[in-house]
Amino acid sequence: MKNVSRLGGCCAALLALVTFASTASAAEPSDDGPRIEVVDVAGVQVARQASAGTRPIIASAPAVAVAAAGVCGAGYTISTGAARYGGYGTAYTWTNGRTTGGRYYDKPICAVFFNDTGAAHSMGVRLKDNYTATPDVEDFGTYSSYAGPVYQNKGYCGRAYSYMKVGNAVVVDNYLAVGTCN
């Protein structure tokens, strides 16, 4: 489902996924670790520690945000970050709120980078967790809708890298912090 055309400024794939993702409910975090505090933004759960730009992006198109979470799969319903890169693409990171270890940032993270141009371009997403020994996970190729999803088991406090090349010009070459951490 990665080859679709642009629809009203948002990827048609995202809007189509609303059908599948709109019934997803928030997964309960495990009881053995610290929880992520969330705020409601237009019906979407957003981590209180998400980047400052996340809330306006979610609020501007909540159905698209829910569909983006649906790409990550069941349970990934808490936004940990979002960034819009001009009219080229939008990156999202999501968690299910569960804890996979004893530290605050030991939470599974999913990252997806959406193509907002409506045409196929060389693009990718790479996710790095907060541990130096863990290899990055990535998805690079030529896509018309999105790159990813990619996952890290202990990805909170990590970084998501987004890249897009249009013709010979690199138009997106940015990092998005996953949550705000010390």
PDB file of N, CA and C in Angstrom, residues 33-122:
ATOM      1  N   GLY A  33       6.859  -0.435  35.313  1.00  0.00           N
ATOM      2  CA  GLY A  33       7.780   0.614  34.913  1.00  0.00           C
ATOM      3  C   GLY A  33       7.112   1.964  34.897  1.00  0.00           C
ATOM      4  N   PRO A  34       7.905   3.019  34.720  1.00  0.00           N
ATOM      5  CA  PRO A  34       7.350   4.366  34.689  1.00  0.00           C
ATOM      6  C   PRO A  34       6.445   4.561  33.478  1.00  0.00           C
ATOM      7  N   ARG A  35       5.400   5.322  33.667  1.00  0.00           N
ATOM      8  CA  ARG A  35       4.420   5.555  32.609  1.00  0.00           C
ATOM      9  C   ARG A  35       4.698   6.885  31.907  1.00  0.00           C
ATOM     10  N   ILE A  36       4.271   6.960  30.666  1.00  0.00           N
ATOM     11  CA  ILE A  36       4.348   8.202  29.914  1.00  0.00           C
ATOM     12  C   ILE A  36       3.099   9.010  30.227  1.00  0.00           C
ATOM     13  N   GLU A  37       3.277  10.267  30.634  1.00  0.00           N
ATOM     14  CA  GLU A  37       2.139  11.147  30.837  1.00  0.00           C
ATOM     15  C   GLU A  37       1.649  11.599  29.470  1.00  0.00           C
ATOM     16  N   VAL A  38       0.328  11.551  29.265  1.00  0.00           N
ATOM     17  CA  VAL A  38      -0.230  11.928  27.967  1.00  0.00           C
ATOM     18  C   VAL A  38      -1.216  13.077  28.122  1.00  0.00           C
ATOM     19  N   VAL A  39      -1.368  13.828  27.038  1.00  0.00           N
ATOM     20  CA  VAL A  39      -2.389  14.862  26.937  1.00  0.00           C
ATOM     21  C   VAL A  39      -3.230  14.538  25.707  1.00  0.00           C
ATOM     22  N   ASP A  40      -4.467  14.972  25.719  1.00  0.00           N
ATOM     23  CA  ASP A  40      -5.355  14.752  24.587  1.00  0.00           C
ATOM     24  C   ASP A  40      -5.229  15.918  23.623  1.00  0.00           C
ATOM     25  N   VAL A  41      -4.950  15.626  22.376  1.00  0.00           N
ATOM     26  CA  VAL A  41      -4.897  16.643  21.322  1.00  0.00           C
ATOM     27  C   VAL A  41      -5.856  16.191  20.228  1.00  0.00           C
ATOM     28  N   ALA A  42      -7.007  16.811  20.191  1.00  0.00           N
ATOM     29  CA  ALA A  42      -8.036  16.503  19.186  1.00  0.00           C
ATOM     30  C   ALA A  42      -8.360  15.014  19.139  1.00  0.00           C
ATOM     31  N   GLY A  43      -8.407  14.371  20.312  1.00  0.00           N
ATOM     32  CA  GLY A  43      -8.751  12.960  20.400  1.00  0.00           C
ATOM     33  C   GLY A  43      -7.586  12.007  20.243  1.00  0.00           C
ATOM     34  N   VAL A  44      -6.376  12.518  20.100  1.00  0.00           N
ATOM     35  CA  VAL A  44      -5.173  11.692  19.957  1.00  0.00           C
ATOM     36  C   VAL A  44      -4.331  11.846  21.226  1.00  0.00           C
ATOM     37  N   GLN A  45      -3.832  10.727  21.748  1.00  0.00           N
ATOM     38  CA  GLN A  45      -2.965  10.767  22.912  1.00  0.00           C
ATOM     39  C   GLN A  45      -1.572  11.203  22.472  1.00  0.00           C
ATOM     40  N   VAL A  46      -1.051  12.259  23.121  1.00  0.00           N
ATOM     41  CA  VAL A  46       0.285  12.774  22.822  1.00  0.00           C
ATOM     42  C   VAL A  46       1.073  12.803  24.114  1.00  0.00           C
ATOM     43  N   ALA A  47       2.286  12.272  24.080  1.00  0.00           N
ATOM     44  CA  ALA A  47       3.144  12.297  25.263  1.00  0.00           C
ATOM     45  C   ALA A  47       3.390  13.740  25.673  1.00  0.00           C
ATOM     46  N   ARG A  48       3.239  14.023  26.954  1.00  0.00           N
ATOM     47  CA  ARG A  48       3.478  15.376  27.462  1.00  0.00           C
ATOM     48  C   ARG A  48       4.892  15.835  27.107  1.00  0.00           C
ATOM     49  N   GLN A  49       5.842  14.903  27.005  1.00  0.00           N
ATOM     50  CA  GLN A  49       7.234  15.214  26.722  1.00  0.00           C
ATOM     51  C   GLN A  49       7.543  15.293  25.224  1.00  0.00           C
ATOM     52  N   ALA A  50       6.544  15.177  24.363  1.00  0.00           N
ATOM     53  CA  ALA A  50       6.773  15.248  22.918  1.00  0.00           C
ATOM     54  C   ALA A  50       7.293  16.633  22.549  1.00  0.00           C
ATOM     55  N   SER A  51       7.969  16.728  21.419  1.00  0.00           N
ATOM     56  CA  SER A  51       8.521  18.001  20.959  1.00  0.00           C
ATOM     57  C   SER A  51       7.420  19.051  20.830  1.00  0.00           C
ATOM     58  N   ALA A  52       7.803  20.319  20.921  1.00  0.00           N
ATOM     59  CA  ALA A  52       6.850  21.424  20.878  1.00  0.00           C
ATOM     60  C   ALA A  52       6.039  21.435  19.587  1.00  0.00           C
ATOM     61  N   GLY A  53       6.612  21.018  18.485  1.00  0.00           N
ATOM     62  CA  GLY A  53       5.908  21.035  17.214  1.00  0.00           C
ATOM     63  C   GLY A  53       4.908  19.915  17.032  1.00  0.00           C
ATOM     64  N   THR A  54       4.939  18.931  17.904  1.00  0.00           N
ATOM     65  CA  THR A  54       4.072  17.760  17.751  1.00  0.00           C
ATOM     66  C   THR A  54       2.594  18.111  17.874  1.00  0.00           C
ATOM     67  N   ARG A  55       2.224  18.833  18.896  1.00  0.00           N
ATOM     68  CA  ARG A  55       0.800  19.110  19.141  1.00  0.00           C
ATOM     69  C   ARG A  55       0.138  19.851  17.979  1.00  0.00           C
ATOM     70  N   PRO A  56       0.749  20.905  17.423  1.00  0.00           N
ATOM     71  CA  PRO A  56       0.086  21.564  16.282  1.00  0.00           C
ATOM     72  C   PRO A  56      -0.062  20.652  15.062  1.00  0.00           C
ATOM     73  N   ILE A  57       0.907  19.782  14.831  1.00  0.00           N
ATOM     74  CA  ILE A  57       0.815  18.863  13.684  1.00  0.00           C
ATOM     75  C   ILE A  57      -0.337  17.884  13.890  1.00  0.00           C
ATOM     76  N   ILE A  58      -0.427  17.319  15.086  1.00  0.00           N
ATOM     77  CA  ILE A  58      -1.521  16.381  15.400  1.00  0.00           C
ATOM     78  C   ILE A  58      -2.863  17.113  15.319  1.00  0.00           C
ATOM     79  N   ALA A  59      -2.947  18.310  15.909  1.00  0.00           N
ATOM     80  CA  ALA A  59      -4.206  19.063  15.941  1.00  0.00           C
ATOM     81  C   ALA A  59      -4.668  19.468  14.547  1.00  0.00           C
ATOM     82  N   SER A  60      -3.740  19.696  13.622  1.00  0.00           N
ATOM     83  CA  SER A  60      -4.116  20.140  12.276  1.00  0.00           C
ATOM     84  C   SER A  60      -4.750  19.035  11.451  1.00  0.00           C
ATOM     85  N   ALA A  61      -4.470  17.775  11.772  1.00  0.00           N
ATOM     86  CA  ALA A  61      -5.036  16.649  11.014  1.00  0.00           C
ATOM     87  C   ALA A  61      -5.078  15.403  11.891  1.00  0.00           C
ATOM     88  N   PRO A  62      -5.967  15.372  12.881  1.00  0.00           N
ATOM     89  CA  PRO A  62      -6.005  14.224  13.798  1.00  0.00           C
ATOM     90  C   PRO A  62      -6.303  12.895  13.117  1.00  0.00           C
ATOM     91  N   ALA A  63      -7.155  12.891  12.091  1.00  0.00           N
ATOM     92  CA  ALA A  63      -7.460  11.632  11.402  1.00  0.00           C
ATOM     93  C   ALA A  63      -6.225  11.088  10.698  1.00  0.00           C
ATOM     94  N   VAL A  64      -5.420  11.975  10.145  1.00  0.00           N
ATOM     95  CA  VAL A  64      -4.180  11.557   9.501  1.00  0.00           C
ATOM     96  C   VAL A  64      -3.217  11.002  10.549  1.00  0.00           C
ATOM     97  N   ALA A  65      -3.149  11.644  11.711  1.00  0.00           N
ATOM     98  CA  ALA A  65      -2.270  11.163  12.781  1.00  0.00           C
ATOM     99  C   ALA A  65      -2.694   9.770  13.245  1.00  0.00           C
ATOM    100  N   VAL A  66      -3.991   9.558  13.401  1.00  0.00           N
ATOM    101  CA  VAL A  66      -4.486   8.235  13.809  1.00  0.00           C
ATOM    102  C   VAL A  66      -4.128   7.198  12.751  1.00  0.00           C
ATOM    103  N   ALA A  67      -4.277   7.564  11.490  1.00  0.00           N
ATOM    104  CA  ALA A  67      -3.918   6.638  10.415  1.00  0.00           C
ATOM    105  C   ALA A  67      -2.424   6.351  10.425  1.00  0.00           C
ATOM    106  N   ALA A  68      -1.605   7.360  10.727  1.00  0.00           N
ATOM    107  CA  ALA A  68      -0.161   7.159  10.820  1.00  0.00           C
ATOM    108  C   ALA A  68       0.162   6.167  11.920  1.00  0.00           C
ATOM    109  N   ALA A  69      -0.531   6.270  13.042  1.00  0.00           N
ATOM    110  CA  ALA A  69      -0.330   5.305  14.126  1.00  0.00           C
ATOM    111  C   ALA A  69      -0.727   3.910  13.659  1.00  0.00           C
ATOM    112  N   GLY A  70      -1.767   3.822  12.847  1.00  0.00           N
ATOM    113  CA  GLY A  70      -2.217   2.534  12.336  1.00  0.00           C
ATOM    114  C   GLY A  70      -1.171   1.834  11.493  1.00  0.00           C
ATOM    115  N   VAL A  71      -0.322   2.593  10.819  1.00  0.00           N
ATOM    116  CA  VAL A  71       0.762   1.995  10.042  1.00  0.00           C
ATOM    117  C   VAL A  71       1.703   1.227  10.970  1.00  0.00           C
ATOM    118  N   CYS A  72       1.878   1.734  12.194  1.00  0.00           N
ATOM    119  CA  CYS A  72       2.768   1.073  13.162  1.00  0.00           C
ATOM    120  C   CYS A  72       2.162  -0.215  13.710  1.00  0.00           C
ATOM    121  N   GLY A  73       0.851  -0.318  13.724  1.00  0.00           N
ATOM    122  CA  GLY A  73       0.208  -1.529  14.199  1.00  0.00           C
ATOM    123  C   GLY A  73      -0.593  -1.311  15.468  1.00  0.00           C
ATOM    124  N   ALA A  74      -1.301  -2.342  15.850  1.00  0.00           N
ATOM    125  CA  ALA A  74      -2.184  -2.289  17.008  1.00  0.00           C
ATOM    126  C   ALA A  74      -1.421  -1.878  18.265  1.00  0.00           C
ATOM    127  N   GLY A  75      -2.015  -0.981  19.011  1.00  0.00           N
ATOM    128  CA  GLY A  75      -1.451  -0.575  20.287  1.00  0.00           C
ATOM    129  C   GLY A  75      -0.562   0.649  20.232  1.00  0.00           C
ATOM    130  N   TYR A  76      -0.034   0.995  19.080  1.00  0.00           N
ATOM    131  CA  TYR A  76       0.821   2.186  18.977  1.00  0.00           C
ATOM    132  C   TYR A  76      -0.076   3.408  18.842  1.00  0.00           C
ATOM    133  N   THR A  77      -0.528   3.947  19.986  1.00  0.00           N
ATOM    134  CA  THR A  77      -1.526   5.002  19.987  1.00  0.00           C
ATOM    135  C   THR A  77      -1.085   6.260  20.722  1.00  0.00           C
ATOM    136  N   ILE A  78       0.134   6.284  21.241  1.00  0.00           N
ATOM    137  CA  ILE A  78       0.625   7.470  21.947  1.00  0.00           C
ATOM    138  C   ILE A  78       1.701   8.120  21.084  1.00  0.00           C
ATOM    139  N   SER A  79       1.432   9.354  20.622  1.00  0.00           N
ATOM    140  CA  SER A  79       2.407  10.076  19.810  1.00  0.00           C
ATOM    141  C   SER A  79       3.554  10.552  20.697  1.00  0.00           C
ATOM    142  N   THR A  80       4.776  10.250  20.291  1.00  0.00           N
ATOM    143  CA  THR A  80       5.947  10.735  21.025  1.00  0.00           C
ATOM    144  C   THR A  80       6.667  11.827  20.252  1.00  0.00           C
ATOM    145  N   GLY A  81       6.213  12.115  19.032  1.00  0.00           N
ATOM    146  CA  GLY A  81       6.812  13.185  18.251  1.00  0.00           C
ATOM    147  C   GLY A  81       6.271  13.222  16.848  1.00  0.00           C
ATOM    148  N   ALA A  82       6.265  14.424  16.282  1.00  0.00           N
ATOM    149  CA  ALA A  82       5.872  14.612  14.883  1.00  0.00           C
ATOM    150  C   ALA A  82       6.607  15.846  14.366  1.00  0.00           C
ATOM    151  N   ALA A  83       7.004  15.798  13.107  1.00  0.00           N
ATOM    152  CA  ALA A  83       7.666  16.943  12.475  1.00  0.00           C
ATOM    153  C   ALA A  83       7.258  17.003  11.015  1.00  0.00           C
ATOM    154  N   ARG A  84       6.913  18.191  10.565  1.00  0.00           N
ATOM    155  CA  ARG A  84       6.555  18.405   9.159  1.00  0.00           C
ATOM    156  C   ARG A  84       7.715  19.130   8.501  1.00  0.00           C
ATOM    157  N   TYR A  85       8.159  18.611   7.377  1.00  0.00           N
ATOM    158  CA  TYR A  85       9.304  19.162   6.665  1.00  0.00           C
ATOM    159  C   TYR A  85       8.823  19.817   5.371  1.00  0.00           C
ATOM    160  N   GLY A  86       8.424  21.095   5.493  1.00  0.00           N
ATOM    161  CA  GLY A  86       7.895  21.826   4.346  1.00  0.00           C
ATOM    162  C   GLY A  86       6.702  21.080   3.785  1.00  0.00           C
ATOM    163  N   GLY A  87       6.563  21.063   2.494  1.00  0.00           N
ATOM    164  CA  GLY A  87       5.499  20.295   1.858  1.00  0.00           C
ATOM    165  C   GLY A  87       5.982  18.942   1.395  1.00  0.00           C
ATOM    166  N   TYR A  88       7.164  18.527   1.881  1.00  0.00           N
ATOM    167  CA  TYR A  88       7.767  17.283   1.402  1.00  0.00           C
ATOM    168  C   TYR A  88       7.351  16.047   2.189  1.00  0.00           C
ATOM    169  N   GLY A  89       7.341  16.147   3.504  1.00  0.00           N
ATOM    170  CA  GLY A  89       7.018  14.959   4.284  1.00  0.00           C
ATOM    171  C   GLY A  89       6.756  15.263   5.741  1.00  0.00           C
ATOM    172  N   THR A  90       6.163  14.287   6.422  1.00  0.00           N
ATOM    173  CA  THR A  90       5.872  14.397   7.842  1.00  0.00           C
ATOM    174  C   THR A  90       6.335  13.117   8.522  1.00  0.00           C
ATOM    175  N   ALA A  91       7.130  13.278   9.578  1.00  0.00           N
ATOM    176  CA  ALA A  91       7.617  12.140  10.363  1.00  0.00           C
ATOM    177  C   ALA A  91       6.791  12.026  11.639  1.00  0.00           C
ATOM    178  N   TYR A  92       6.489  10.796  12.010  1.00  0.00           N
ATOM    179  CA  TYR A  92       5.767  10.516  13.247  1.00  0.00           C
ATOM    180  C   TYR A  92       6.514   9.429  14.011  1.00  0.00           C
ATOM    181  N   THR A  93       6.500   9.545  15.347  1.00  0.00           N
ATOM    182  CA  THR A  93       6.958   8.450  16.202  1.00  0.00           C
ATOM    183  C   THR A  93       5.838   8.132  17.190  1.00  0.00           C
ATOM    184  N   TRP A  94       5.691   6.828  17.494  1.00  0.00           N
ATOM    185  CA  TRP A  94       4.590   6.350  18.321  1.00  0.00           C
ATOM    186  C   TRP A  94       5.096   5.318  19.316  1.00  0.00           C
ATOM    187  N   THR A  95       4.404   5.179  20.427  1.00  0.00           N
ATOM    188  CA  THR A  95       4.673   4.116  21.390  1.00  0.00           C
ATOM    189  C   THR A  95       3.348   3.505  21.830  1.00  0.00           C
ATOM    190  N   ASN A  96       3.466   2.321  22.438  1.00  0.00           N
ATOM    191  CA  ASN A  96       2.283   1.697  23.026  1.00  0.00           C
ATOM    192  C   ASN A  96       2.247   1.931  24.531  1.00  0.00           C
ATOM    193  N   GLY A  97       3.249   2.635  25.064  1.00  0.00           N
ATOM    194  CA  GLY A  97       3.284   2.973  26.482  1.00  0.00           C
ATOM    195  C   GLY A  97       3.809   1.881  27.378  1.00  0.00           C
ATOM    196  N   ARG A  98       4.071   0.722  26.837  1.00  0.00           N
ATOM    197  CA  ARG A  98       4.587  -0.379  27.651  1.00  0.00           C
ATOM    198  C   ARG A  98       6.049  -0.136  28.003  1.00  0.00           C
ATOM    199  N   THR A  99       6.514  -0.811  29.015  1.00  0.00           N
ATOM    200  CA  THR A  99       7.909  -0.725  29.422  1.00  0.00           C
ATOM    201  C   THR A  99       8.586  -2.038  29.089  1.00  0.00           C
ATOM    202  N   THR A 100       9.758  -1.965  28.462  1.00  0.00           N
ATOM    203  CA  THR A 100      10.493  -3.164  28.078  1.00  0.00           C
ATOM    204  C   THR A 100      11.765  -3.338  28.900  1.00  0.00           C
ATOM    205  N   GLY A 101      11.953  -2.500  29.912  1.00  0.00           N
ATOM    206  CA  GLY A 101      13.130  -2.570  30.781  1.00  0.00           C
ATOM    207  C   GLY A 101      12.905  -1.696  31.997  1.00  0.00           C
ATOM    208  N   GLY A 102      13.943  -1.516  32.772  1.00  0.00           N
ATOM    209  CA  GLY A 102      13.829  -0.797  34.032  1.00  0.00           C
ATOM    210  C   GLY A 102      13.983   0.705  33.945  1.00  0.00           C
ATOM    211  N   ARG A 103      14.310   1.250  32.789  1.00  0.00           N
ATOM    212  CA  ARG A 103      14.513   2.689  32.662  1.00  0.00           C
ATOM    213  C   ARG A 103      13.341   3.335  31.947  1.00  0.00           C
ATOM    214  N   TYR A 104      13.184   4.638  32.182  1.00  0.00           N
ATOM    215  CA  TYR A 104      12.080   5.387  31.601  1.00  0.00           C
ATOM    216  C   TYR A 104      12.042   5.264  30.079  1.00  0.00           C
ATOM    217  N   TYR A 105      13.209   5.275  29.450  1.00  0.00           N
ATOM    218  CA  TYR A 105      13.243   5.248  27.987  1.00  0.00           C
ATOM    219  C   TYR A 105      13.204   3.840  27.413  1.00  0.00           C
ATOM    220  N   ASP A 106      12.971   2.848  28.230  1.00  0.00           N
ATOM    221  CA  ASP A 106      12.839   1.474  27.765  1.00  0.00           C
ATOM    222  C   ASP A 106      11.398   1.205  27.328  1.00  0.00           C
ATOM    223  N   LYS A 107      11.001   1.868  26.252  1.00  0.00           N
ATOM    224  CA  LYS A 107       9.664   1.725  25.708  1.00  0.00           C
ATOM    225  C   LYS A 107       9.770   1.503  24.202  1.00  0.00           C
ATOM    226  N   PRO A 108       8.943   0.631  23.641  1.00  0.00           N
ATOM    227  CA  PRO A 108       8.986   0.410  22.191  1.00  0.00           C
ATOM    228  C   PRO A 108       8.548   1.660  21.440  1.00  0.00           C
ATOM    229  N   ILE A 109       9.251   1.934  20.349  1.00  0.00           N
ATOM    230  CA  ILE A 109       8.955   3.095  19.510  1.00  0.00           C
ATOM    231  C   ILE A 109       8.852   2.642  18.064  1.00  0.00           C
ATOM    232  N   CYS A 110       7.937   3.245  17.354  1.00  0.00           N
ATOM    233  CA  CYS A 110       7.765   3.041  15.913  1.00  0.00           C
ATOM    234  C   CYS A 110       7.931   4.399  15.235  1.00  0.00           C
ATOM    235  N   ALA A 111       8.635   4.413  14.111  1.00  0.00           N
ATOM    236  CA  ALA A 111       8.794   5.649  13.332  1.00  0.00           C
ATOM    237  C   ALA A 111       8.359   5.408  11.893  1.00  0.00           C
ATOM    238  N   VAL A 112       7.682   6.414  11.326  1.00  0.00           N
ATOM    239  CA  VAL A 112       7.238   6.386   9.938  1.00  0.00           C
ATOM    240  C   VAL A 112       7.456   7.783   9.362  1.00  0.00           C
ATOM    241  N   PHE A 113       7.918   7.838   8.110  1.00  0.00           N
ATOM    242  CA  PHE A 113       8.111   9.116   7.419  1.00  0.00           C
ATOM    243  C   PHE A 113       7.217   9.119   6.183  1.00  0.00           C
ATOM    244  N   PHE A 114       6.235  10.032   6.182  1.00  0.00           N
ATOM    245  CA  PHE A 114       5.248  10.086   5.116  1.00  0.00           C
ATOM    246  C   PHE A 114       5.648  11.068   4.030  1.00  0.00           C
ATOM    247  N   ASN A 115       5.447  10.663   2.794  1.00  0.00           N
ATOM    248  CA  ASN A 115       5.708  11.468   1.614  1.00  0.00           C
ATOM    249  C   ASN A 115       4.463  12.318   1.352  1.00  0.00           C
ATOM    250  N   ASP A 116       4.583  13.635   1.490  1.00  0.00           N
ATOM    251  CA  ASP A 116       3.452  14.537   1.296  1.00  0.00           C
ATOM    252  C   ASP A 116       3.401  15.123  -0.111  1.00  0.00           C
ATOM    253  N   THR A 117       4.246  14.650  -1.020  1.00  0.00           N
ATOM    254  CA  THR A 117       4.312  15.242  -2.363  1.00  0.00           C
ATOM    255  C   THR A 117       3.367  14.593  -3.358  1.00  0.00           C
ATOM    256  N   GLY A 118       2.982  13.346  -3.112  1.00  0.00           N
ATOM    257  CA  GLY A 118       2.122  12.641  -4.043  1.00  0.00           C
ATOM    258  C   GLY A 118       2.853  11.974  -5.195  1.00  0.00           C
ATOM    259  N   ALA A 119       4.181  12.053  -5.199  1.00  0.00           N
ATOM    260  CA  ALA A 119       4.987  11.412  -6.248  1.00  0.00           C
ATOM    261  C   ALA A 119       6.081  10.579  -5.595  1.00  0.00           C
ATOM    262  N   ALA A 120       6.513   9.541  -6.266  1.00  0.00           N
ATOM    263  CA  ALA A 120       7.557   8.671  -5.722  1.00  0.00           C
ATOM    264  C   ALA A 120       8.907   9.391  -5.705  1.00  0.00           C
ATOM    265  N   HIS A 121       9.593   9.281  -4.571  1.00  0.00           N
ATOM    266  CA  HIS A 121      10.921   9.869  -4.400  1.00  0.00           C
ATOM    267  C   HIS A 121      11.786   8.932  -3.575  1.00  0.00           C
ATOM    268  N   SER A 122      13.088   9.121  -3.688  1.00  0.00           N
ATOM    269  CA  SER A 122      14.029   8.418  -2.830  1.00  0.00           C
ATOM    270  C   SER A 122      13.881   8.993  -1.426  1.00  0.00           C
TER     271      SER A 122
END
